Coordinates of C-alpha atoms and ligand atoms in Angstrom, one line a residue:
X18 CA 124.0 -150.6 -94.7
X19 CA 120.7 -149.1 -95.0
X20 CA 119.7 -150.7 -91.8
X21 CA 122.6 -149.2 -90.1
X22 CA 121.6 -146.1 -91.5
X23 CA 118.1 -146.5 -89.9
X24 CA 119.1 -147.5 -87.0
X25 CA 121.7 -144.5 -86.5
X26 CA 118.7 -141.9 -87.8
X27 CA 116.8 -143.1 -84.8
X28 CA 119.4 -143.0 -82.6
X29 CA 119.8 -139.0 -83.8
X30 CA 116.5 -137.6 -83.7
X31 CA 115.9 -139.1 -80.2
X32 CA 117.1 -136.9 -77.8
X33 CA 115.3 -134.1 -80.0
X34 CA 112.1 -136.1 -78.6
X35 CA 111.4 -138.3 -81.3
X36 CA 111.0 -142.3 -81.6
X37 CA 109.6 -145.0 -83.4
X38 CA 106.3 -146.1 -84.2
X39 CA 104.8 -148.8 -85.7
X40 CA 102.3 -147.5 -86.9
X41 CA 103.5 -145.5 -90.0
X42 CA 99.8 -143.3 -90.0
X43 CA 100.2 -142.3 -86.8
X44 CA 103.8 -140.6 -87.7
X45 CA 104.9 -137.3 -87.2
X46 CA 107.5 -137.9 -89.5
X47 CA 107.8 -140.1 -92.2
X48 CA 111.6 -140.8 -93.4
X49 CA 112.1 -143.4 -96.8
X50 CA 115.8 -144.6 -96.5
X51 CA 116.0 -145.8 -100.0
X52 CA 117.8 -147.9 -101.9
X53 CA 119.1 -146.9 -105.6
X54 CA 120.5 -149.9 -106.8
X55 CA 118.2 -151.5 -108.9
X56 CA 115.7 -149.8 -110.8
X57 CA 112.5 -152.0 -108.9
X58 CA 114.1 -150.3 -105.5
X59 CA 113.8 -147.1 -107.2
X60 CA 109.9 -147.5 -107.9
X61 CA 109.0 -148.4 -104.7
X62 CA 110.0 -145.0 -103.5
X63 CA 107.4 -143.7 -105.6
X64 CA 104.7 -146.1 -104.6
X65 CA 105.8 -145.7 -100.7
X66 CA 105.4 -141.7 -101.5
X67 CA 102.2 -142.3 -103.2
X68 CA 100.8 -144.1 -100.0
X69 CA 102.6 -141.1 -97.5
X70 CA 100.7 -138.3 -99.4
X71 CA 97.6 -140.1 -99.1
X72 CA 97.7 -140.3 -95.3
X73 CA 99.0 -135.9 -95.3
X74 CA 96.0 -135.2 -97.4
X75 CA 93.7 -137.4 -95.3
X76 CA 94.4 -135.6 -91.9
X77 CA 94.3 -132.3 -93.7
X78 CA 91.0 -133.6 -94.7
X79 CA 89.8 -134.5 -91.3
X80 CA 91.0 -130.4 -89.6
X81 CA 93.7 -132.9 -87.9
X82 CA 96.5 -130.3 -87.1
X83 CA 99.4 -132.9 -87.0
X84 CA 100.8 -132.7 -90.6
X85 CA 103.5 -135.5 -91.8
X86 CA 106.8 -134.0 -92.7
X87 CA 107.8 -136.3 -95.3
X88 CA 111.3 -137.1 -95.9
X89 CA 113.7 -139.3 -98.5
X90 CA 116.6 -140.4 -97.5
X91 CA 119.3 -142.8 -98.5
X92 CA 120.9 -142.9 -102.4
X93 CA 117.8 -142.6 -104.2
X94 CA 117.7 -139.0 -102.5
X95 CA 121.1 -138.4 -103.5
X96 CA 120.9 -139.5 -107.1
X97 CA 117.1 -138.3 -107.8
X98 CA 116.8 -135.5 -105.6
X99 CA 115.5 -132.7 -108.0
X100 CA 113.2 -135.8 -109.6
X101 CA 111.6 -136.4 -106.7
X102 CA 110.6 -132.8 -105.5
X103 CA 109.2 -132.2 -109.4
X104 CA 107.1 -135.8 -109.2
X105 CA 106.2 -135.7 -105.4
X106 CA 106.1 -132.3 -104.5
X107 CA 104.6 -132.4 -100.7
X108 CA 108.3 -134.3 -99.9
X109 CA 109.5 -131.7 -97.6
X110 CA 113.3 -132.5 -97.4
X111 CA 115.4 -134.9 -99.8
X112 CA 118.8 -136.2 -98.1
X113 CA 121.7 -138.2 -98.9
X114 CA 123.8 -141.0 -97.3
X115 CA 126.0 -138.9 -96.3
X116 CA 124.1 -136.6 -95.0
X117 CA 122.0 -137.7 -92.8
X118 CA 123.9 -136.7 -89.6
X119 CA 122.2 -133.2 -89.9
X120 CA 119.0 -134.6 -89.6
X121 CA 118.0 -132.8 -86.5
X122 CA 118.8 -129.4 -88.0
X123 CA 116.8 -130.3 -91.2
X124 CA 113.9 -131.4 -89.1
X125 CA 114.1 -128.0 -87.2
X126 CA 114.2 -125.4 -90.6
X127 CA 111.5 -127.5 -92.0
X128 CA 109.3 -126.6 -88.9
X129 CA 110.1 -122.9 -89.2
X130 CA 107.3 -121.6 -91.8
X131 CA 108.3 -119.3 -94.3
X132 CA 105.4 -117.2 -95.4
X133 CA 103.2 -119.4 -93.9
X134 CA 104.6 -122.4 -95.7
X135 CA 106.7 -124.4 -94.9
X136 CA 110.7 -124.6 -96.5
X137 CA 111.8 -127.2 -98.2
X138 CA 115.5 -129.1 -98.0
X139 CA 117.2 -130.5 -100.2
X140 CA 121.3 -131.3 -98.8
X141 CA 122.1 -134.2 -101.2
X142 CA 126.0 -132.4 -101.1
X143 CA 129.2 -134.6 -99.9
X144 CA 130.6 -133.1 -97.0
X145 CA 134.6 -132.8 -96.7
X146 CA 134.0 -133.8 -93.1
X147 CA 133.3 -137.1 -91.9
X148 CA 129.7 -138.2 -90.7
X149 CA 130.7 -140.7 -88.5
X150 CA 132.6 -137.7 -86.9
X151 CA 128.8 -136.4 -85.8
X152 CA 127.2 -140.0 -85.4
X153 CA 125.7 -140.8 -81.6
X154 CA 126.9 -143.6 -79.7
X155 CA 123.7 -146.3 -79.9
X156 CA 121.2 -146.2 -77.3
X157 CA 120.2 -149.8 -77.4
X158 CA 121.7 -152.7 -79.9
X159 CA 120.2 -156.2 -80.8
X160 CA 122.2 -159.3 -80.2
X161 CA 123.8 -159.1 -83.8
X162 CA 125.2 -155.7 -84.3
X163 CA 126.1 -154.0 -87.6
X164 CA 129.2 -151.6 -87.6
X165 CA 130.3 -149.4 -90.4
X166 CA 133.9 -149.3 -91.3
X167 CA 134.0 -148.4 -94.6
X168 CA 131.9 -146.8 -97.4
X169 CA 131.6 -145.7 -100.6
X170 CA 133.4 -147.3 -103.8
X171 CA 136.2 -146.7 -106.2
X172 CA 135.9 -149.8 -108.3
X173 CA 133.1 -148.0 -110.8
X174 CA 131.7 -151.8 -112.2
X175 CA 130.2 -150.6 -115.2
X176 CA 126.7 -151.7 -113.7
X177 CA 126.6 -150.3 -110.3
X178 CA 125.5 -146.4 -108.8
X179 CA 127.1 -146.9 -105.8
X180 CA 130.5 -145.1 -106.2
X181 CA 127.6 -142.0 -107.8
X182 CA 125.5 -142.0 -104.4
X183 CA 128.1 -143.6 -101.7
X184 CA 130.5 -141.5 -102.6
X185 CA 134.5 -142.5 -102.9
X186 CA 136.1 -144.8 -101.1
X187 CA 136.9 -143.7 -97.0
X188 CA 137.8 -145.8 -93.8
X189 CA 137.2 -145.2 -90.5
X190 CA 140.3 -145.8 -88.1
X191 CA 140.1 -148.5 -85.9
X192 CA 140.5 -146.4 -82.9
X193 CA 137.1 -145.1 -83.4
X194 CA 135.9 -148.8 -84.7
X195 CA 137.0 -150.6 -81.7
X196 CA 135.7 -147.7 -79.4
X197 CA 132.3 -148.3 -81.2
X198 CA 132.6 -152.0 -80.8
X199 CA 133.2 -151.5 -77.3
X200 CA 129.9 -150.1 -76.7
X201 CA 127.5 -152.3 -79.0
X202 CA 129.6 -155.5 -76.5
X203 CA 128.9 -153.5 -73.2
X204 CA 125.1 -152.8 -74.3
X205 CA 124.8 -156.6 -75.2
X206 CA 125.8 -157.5 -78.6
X207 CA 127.5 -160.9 -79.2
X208 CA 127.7 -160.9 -82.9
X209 CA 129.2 -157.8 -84.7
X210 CA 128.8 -157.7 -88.7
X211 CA 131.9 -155.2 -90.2
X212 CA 130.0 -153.1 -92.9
X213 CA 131.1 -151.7 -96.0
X214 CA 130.8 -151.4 -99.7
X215 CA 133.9 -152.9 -100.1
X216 CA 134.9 -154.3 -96.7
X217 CA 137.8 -156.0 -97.5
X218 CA 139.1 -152.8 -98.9
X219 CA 139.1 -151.2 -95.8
X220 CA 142.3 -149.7 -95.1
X221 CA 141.9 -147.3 -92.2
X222 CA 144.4 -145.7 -89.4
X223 CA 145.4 -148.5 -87.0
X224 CA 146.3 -148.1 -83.5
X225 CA 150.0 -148.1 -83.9
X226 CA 149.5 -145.1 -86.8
X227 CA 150.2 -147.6 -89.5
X228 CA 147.9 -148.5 -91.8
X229 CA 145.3 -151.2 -91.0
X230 CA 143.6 -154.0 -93.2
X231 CA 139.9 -155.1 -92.4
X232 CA 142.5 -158.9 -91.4
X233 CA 144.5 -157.0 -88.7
X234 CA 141.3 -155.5 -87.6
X235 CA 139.4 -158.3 -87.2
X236 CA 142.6 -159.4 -85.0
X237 CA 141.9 -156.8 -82.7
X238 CA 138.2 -156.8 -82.5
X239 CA 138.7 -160.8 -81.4
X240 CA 140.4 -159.6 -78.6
X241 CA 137.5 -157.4 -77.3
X242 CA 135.7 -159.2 -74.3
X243 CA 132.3 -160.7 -74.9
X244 CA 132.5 -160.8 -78.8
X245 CA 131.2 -164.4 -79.8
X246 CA 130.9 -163.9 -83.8
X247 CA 132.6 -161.4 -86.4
X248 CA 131.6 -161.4 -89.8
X249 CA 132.0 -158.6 -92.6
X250 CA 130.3 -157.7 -95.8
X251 CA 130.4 -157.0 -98.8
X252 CA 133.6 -157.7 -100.0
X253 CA 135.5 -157.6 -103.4
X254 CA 137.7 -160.4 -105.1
X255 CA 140.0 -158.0 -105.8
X256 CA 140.4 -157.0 -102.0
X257 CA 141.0 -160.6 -100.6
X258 CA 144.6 -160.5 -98.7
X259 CA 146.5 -162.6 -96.9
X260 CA 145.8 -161.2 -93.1
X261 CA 142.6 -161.7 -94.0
X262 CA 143.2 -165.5 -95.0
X263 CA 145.1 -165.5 -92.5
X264 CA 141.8 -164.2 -89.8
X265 CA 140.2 -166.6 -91.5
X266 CA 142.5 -169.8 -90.1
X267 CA 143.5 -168.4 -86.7
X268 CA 140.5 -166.4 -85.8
X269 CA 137.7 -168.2 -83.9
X270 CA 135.0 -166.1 -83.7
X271 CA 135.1 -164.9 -87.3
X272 CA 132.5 -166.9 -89.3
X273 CA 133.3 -170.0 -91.6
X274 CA 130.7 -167.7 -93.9
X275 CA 131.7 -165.2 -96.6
X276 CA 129.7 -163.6 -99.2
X277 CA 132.0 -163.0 -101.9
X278 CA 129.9 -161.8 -105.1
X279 CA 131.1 -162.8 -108.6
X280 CA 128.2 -161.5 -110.7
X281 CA 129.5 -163.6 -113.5
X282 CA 131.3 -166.9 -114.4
X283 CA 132.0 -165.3 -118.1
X284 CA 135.5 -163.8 -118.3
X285 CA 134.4 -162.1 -121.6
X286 CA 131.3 -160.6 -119.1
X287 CA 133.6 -160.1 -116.2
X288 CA 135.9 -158.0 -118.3
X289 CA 133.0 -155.7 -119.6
X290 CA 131.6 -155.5 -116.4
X291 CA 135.0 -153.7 -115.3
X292 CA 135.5 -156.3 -112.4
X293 CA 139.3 -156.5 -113.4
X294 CA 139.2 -160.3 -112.5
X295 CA 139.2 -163.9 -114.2
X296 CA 136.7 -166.5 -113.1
X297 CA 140.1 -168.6 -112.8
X298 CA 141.5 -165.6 -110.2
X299 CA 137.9 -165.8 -108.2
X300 CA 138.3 -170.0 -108.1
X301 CA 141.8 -169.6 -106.8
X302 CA 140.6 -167.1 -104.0
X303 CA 137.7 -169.9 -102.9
X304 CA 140.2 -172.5 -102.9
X305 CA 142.9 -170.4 -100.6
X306 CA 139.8 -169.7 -98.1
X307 CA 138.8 -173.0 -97.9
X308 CA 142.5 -174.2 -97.2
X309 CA 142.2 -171.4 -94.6
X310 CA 139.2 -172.7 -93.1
X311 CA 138.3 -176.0 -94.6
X312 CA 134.2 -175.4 -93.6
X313 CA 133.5 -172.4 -95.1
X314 CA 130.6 -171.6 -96.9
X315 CA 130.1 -169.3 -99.6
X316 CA 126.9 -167.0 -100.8
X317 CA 127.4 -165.2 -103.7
X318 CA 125.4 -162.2 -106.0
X319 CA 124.9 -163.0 -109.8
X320 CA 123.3 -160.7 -112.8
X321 CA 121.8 -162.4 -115.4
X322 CA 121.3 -161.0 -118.7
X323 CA 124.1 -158.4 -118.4
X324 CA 124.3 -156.0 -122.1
X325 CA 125.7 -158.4 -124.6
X326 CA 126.2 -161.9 -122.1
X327 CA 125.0 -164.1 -124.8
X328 CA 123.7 -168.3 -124.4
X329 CA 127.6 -169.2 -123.8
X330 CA 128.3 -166.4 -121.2
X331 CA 124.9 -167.6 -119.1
X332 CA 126.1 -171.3 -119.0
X333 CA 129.5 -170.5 -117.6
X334 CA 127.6 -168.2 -114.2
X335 CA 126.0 -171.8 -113.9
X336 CA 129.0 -173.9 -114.3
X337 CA 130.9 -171.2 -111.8
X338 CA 127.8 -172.2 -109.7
X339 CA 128.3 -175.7 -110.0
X340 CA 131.9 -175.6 -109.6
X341 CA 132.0 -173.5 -106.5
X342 CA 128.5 -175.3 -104.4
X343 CA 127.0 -172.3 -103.1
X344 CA 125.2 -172.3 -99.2
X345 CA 123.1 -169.5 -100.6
X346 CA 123.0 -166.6 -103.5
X347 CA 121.2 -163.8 -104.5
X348 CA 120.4 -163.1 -108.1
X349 CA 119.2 -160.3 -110.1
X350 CA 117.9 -159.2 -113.4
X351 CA 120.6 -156.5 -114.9
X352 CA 118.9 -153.3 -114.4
X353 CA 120.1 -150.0 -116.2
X354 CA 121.2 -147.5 -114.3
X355 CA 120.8 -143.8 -114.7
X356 CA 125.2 -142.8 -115.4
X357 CA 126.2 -145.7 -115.6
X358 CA 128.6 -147.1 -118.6
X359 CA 126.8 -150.3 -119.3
X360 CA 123.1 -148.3 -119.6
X361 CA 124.1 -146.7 -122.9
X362 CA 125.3 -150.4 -124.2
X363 CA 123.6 -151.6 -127.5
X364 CA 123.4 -155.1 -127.0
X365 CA 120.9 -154.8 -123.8
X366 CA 119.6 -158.1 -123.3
X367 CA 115.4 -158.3 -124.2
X368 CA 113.4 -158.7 -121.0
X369 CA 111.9 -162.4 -121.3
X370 CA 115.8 -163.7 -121.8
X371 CA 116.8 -161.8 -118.8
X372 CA 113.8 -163.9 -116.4
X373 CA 114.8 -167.1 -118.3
X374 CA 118.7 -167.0 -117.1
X375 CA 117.1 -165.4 -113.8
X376 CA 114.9 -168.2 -113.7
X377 CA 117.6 -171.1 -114.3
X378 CA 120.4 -168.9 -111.5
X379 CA 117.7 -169.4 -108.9
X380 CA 116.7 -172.8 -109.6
X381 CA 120.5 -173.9 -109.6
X382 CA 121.0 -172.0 -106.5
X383 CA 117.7 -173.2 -104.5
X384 CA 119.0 -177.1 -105.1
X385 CA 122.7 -175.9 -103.9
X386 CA 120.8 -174.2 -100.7
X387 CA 119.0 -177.3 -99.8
X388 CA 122.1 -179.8 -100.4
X389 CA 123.5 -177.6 -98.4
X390 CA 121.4 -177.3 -95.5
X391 CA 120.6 -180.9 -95.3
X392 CA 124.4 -181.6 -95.7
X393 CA 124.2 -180.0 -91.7
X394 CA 121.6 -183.1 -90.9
X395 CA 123.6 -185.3 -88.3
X396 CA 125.7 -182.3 -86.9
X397 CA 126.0 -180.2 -83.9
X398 CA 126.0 -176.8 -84.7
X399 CA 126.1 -173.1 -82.1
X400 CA 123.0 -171.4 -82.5
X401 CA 122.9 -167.8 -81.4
X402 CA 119.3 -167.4 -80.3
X403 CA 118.5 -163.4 -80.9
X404 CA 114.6 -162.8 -81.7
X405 CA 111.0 -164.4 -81.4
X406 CA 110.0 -167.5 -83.6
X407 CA 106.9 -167.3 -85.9
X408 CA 104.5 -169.1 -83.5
X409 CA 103.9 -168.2 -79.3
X410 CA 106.8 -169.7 -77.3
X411 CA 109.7 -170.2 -80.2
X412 CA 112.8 -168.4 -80.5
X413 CA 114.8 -168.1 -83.4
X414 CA 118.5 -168.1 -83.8
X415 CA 121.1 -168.6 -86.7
X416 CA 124.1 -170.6 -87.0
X417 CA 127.1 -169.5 -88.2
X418 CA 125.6 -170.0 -92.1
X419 CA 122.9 -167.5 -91.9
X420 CA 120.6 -170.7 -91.3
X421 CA 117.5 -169.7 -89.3
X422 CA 117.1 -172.7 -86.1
X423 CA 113.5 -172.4 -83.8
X424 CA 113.4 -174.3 -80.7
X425 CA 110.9 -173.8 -77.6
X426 CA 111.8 -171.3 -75.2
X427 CA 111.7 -167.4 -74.5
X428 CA 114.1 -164.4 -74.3
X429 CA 116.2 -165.8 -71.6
X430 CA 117.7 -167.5 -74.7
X431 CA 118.1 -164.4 -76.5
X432 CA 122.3 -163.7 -76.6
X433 CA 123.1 -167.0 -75.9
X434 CA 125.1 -169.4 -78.0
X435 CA 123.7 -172.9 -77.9
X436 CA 124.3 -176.6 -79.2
X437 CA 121.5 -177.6 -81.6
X438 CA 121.9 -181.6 -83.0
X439 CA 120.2 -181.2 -86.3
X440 CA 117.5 -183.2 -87.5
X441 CA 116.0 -181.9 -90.7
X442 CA 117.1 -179.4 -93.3
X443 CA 114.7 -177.2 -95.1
X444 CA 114.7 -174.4 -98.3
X445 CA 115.5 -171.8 -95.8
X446 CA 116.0 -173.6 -92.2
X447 CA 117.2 -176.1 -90.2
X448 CA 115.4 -177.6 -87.0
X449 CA 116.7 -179.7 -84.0
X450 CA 117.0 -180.4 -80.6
X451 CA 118.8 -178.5 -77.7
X452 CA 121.4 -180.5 -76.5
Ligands
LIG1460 N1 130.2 -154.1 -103.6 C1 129.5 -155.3 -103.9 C2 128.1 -155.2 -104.4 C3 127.2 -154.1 -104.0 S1 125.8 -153.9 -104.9 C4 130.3 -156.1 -104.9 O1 131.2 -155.5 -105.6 O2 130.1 -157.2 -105.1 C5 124.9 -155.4 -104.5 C6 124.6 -156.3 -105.6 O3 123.6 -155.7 -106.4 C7 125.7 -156.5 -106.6 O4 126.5 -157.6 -106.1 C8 125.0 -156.9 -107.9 O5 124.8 -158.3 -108.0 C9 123.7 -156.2 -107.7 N2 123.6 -155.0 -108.7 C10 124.2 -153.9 -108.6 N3 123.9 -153.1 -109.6 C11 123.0 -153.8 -110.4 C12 122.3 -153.6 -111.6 N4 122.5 -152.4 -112.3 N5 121.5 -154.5 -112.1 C13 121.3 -155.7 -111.4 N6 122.0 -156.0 -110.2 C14 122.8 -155.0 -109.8
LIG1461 FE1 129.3 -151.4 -107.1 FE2 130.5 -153.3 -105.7 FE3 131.4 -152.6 -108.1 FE4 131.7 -150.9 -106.1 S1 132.7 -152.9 -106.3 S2 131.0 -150.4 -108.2 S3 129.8 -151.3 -105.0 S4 129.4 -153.6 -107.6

């Protein structure tokens, strides 16, 4: 999402004669889209600030008239805006996620001096009116695209800031999805990744005035020519439903890949986290996807050492684990968040028990990962090549698991979809031979 973000700031400020650079001490302005959702995220803001404020007081230091408007962005804006302006007060302006669309305008107050200083903004408010309303078309897409059809969150898991910083719940209609789809195909994507905070939530305007799920979307967005792959994250047990099973068995472009995050394999955890599931209910789901489409893979997100998961609770996440055979998860320490019901719990966990279960979630995980990837040894799988390799002459593409395939070649490969026999699976990779 935050890469969307990004991607649609640029695509803002350029007609107002800005673009990127590389080279983040050459910048004119310097924008932090940040991420609130862990409190390690969070520091890094104020590390990255640390480093801004060195290179604004270095060219003021050298008579270099080019100052660096400095800028934060994204939820840690929204949800620390006053914070950040007391701590780091050369930040010149302090947005939200969803308000980011008046960038331009910001930038230009900002450069009007008041008094010979310059005004400071902070608009960390959530507008009545939709952003995506205001949002350019893009300019230029990569081969994998990411589309936004859904944001913000009403589940309020007793862990998570996002329903305080996204905002609630809202869907985009499809008219304006597919017409957005449309023009990521025609500029060259091939693969188009549905985005939201609960994707499989989404529940926007359709074409025929009904109400759409994110299944009969995906439907439609199948039909649009040139599309080669479909996926969509993040989504919610809770919001798995049958047109979406259903996409899932007729639906060839739509990725034998979900990443379906449990957090827990401890009802008793599961039911304080407010997920309002059962480890049986998320088993059952697995079971109907993989009926749907028999080689699916699954990746999942787990939080280890949630307030009060005791010994018991931690060795039924790796028994879920087990039971399940994940291609790949992604595991966290429970962080406290500022608001949040489960901060304020007694029965934190202590630190060094937190990095022990953290410790045994990955190592589980890593041996799944590689069993799984050198389960692929022996096939033919479609690579979509999209982006130089490591070394001079390699590209890099992925298969439909997220695995990352080199082979020789250049960026006449890029945007293609290609048969790669597999020889040898690694931690993160595969590797093969063209056929
Ligand atoms: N909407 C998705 C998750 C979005 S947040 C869902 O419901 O699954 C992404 C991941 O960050 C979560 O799946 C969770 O594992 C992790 N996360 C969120 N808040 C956290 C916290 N306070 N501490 C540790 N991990 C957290
Ligand atoms: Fe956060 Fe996801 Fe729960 Fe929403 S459903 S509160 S985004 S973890």
């Amino acid at each position: 999402m935050n890469v969307y973000d990004g991607q649609k700031m640029a695509d803002l400020l350029k007609p107002h004669g800005y673009r990127i650079t590389e080279i983040s001490e050459d910048a004119d302005v310097s924008i932090l889209n940040t991420c609130h959702i862990r409190e390690k995220a969070e520091h890094k803001v104020f590390s990255d600030l640390g480093r801004l404020h060195a290179v604004k007081k270095d060219r003021k230091s050298r008579d270099d008239d080019r100052d660096m408007i400095i800028a934060v962005g994204g939820c840690v804006g929204q949800a620390e805006g006053e914070e950040i302006t007391r701590q780091a007060p050369y930040v010149d302006m302090v947005f939200g996620p969803q308000s980011y669309h008046r960038l331009p305008e910001m930038l230009a107050q900002i450069e009007q001096k008041i008094k010979g200083k310059r005004k400071k903004i902070v608009d960390t408010q959530f507008p009545a009116i939709s952003k995506f309303d205001f949002l350019p078309s893009a300019s230029e897409t990569p081969v994998n695209a990411f589309l936004v059809v859904q944001e913000g969150c009403d589940k309020f898991c007793h862990f998570c800031v996002v329903p305080y910083t996204r905002g609630a719940e809202y869907s985009r209609s499809a008219k304006t999805i597919l017409q957005e789809a449309k023009h990521l195909l025609a500029l060259g994507a091939k693969e188009i990744t549905l985005l939201g905070q609960n994707v499989n939530g989404y529940h926007g305007e359709g074409l025929d005035g009904g109400e759409w799920s994110l299944g009969r979307l995906i439907y439609a967005l199948a039909e649009l020519d040139g599309i080669k792959r479909i996926r969509y994250t993040t989504s919610h047990p809770l919001d798995m439903h049958d047109e979406l099973y259903d996409a899932h068995r007729d639906v060839e472009q739509l990725m034998p890949f979900l990443h379906l995050p449990v957090q827990s394999g401890s009802d008793l955890i599961l039911d304080a986290m407010n997920r309002k599931h059962t480890v049986a209910e998320y088993l059952k789901i697995i079971e109907k996807l993989r009926a749907a489409r028999p080689d699916i893979g699954f990746s999942s997100d787990f939080i280890a050492g949630y307030p009060g998961e005791t010994a018991k609770d931690h060795q039924d996440t790796l028994e879920l684990i087990k039971n399940v055979g994940y291609a790949q998860a992604y595991s966290f320490k429970y962080s406290p968040r500022p608001g949040t019901p489960a901060s304020i719990l007694q029965t934190q966990v202590p630190e060094d028990i937190k990095s022990t279960r953290l410790a045994e979630l990955q190592d589980l995980v890593n041996v799944q990962q590689i069993a799984f990837n050198q389960s692929m040894v022996g096939k033919t799988l479609e690579v979509l090549f999209d982006r130089e390799g490591k070394l001079p002459g390699q590209v890099l593409g992925k298969t439909a698991y997220m695995q990352s395939v080199t082979l020789n070649g250049d960026s006449s490969l890029f945007g293609n979809l290609l048969s790669v026999k597999i020889k040898h699976g690694h931690g993160n990779s595969l590797s093969g031979e063209r056929l």
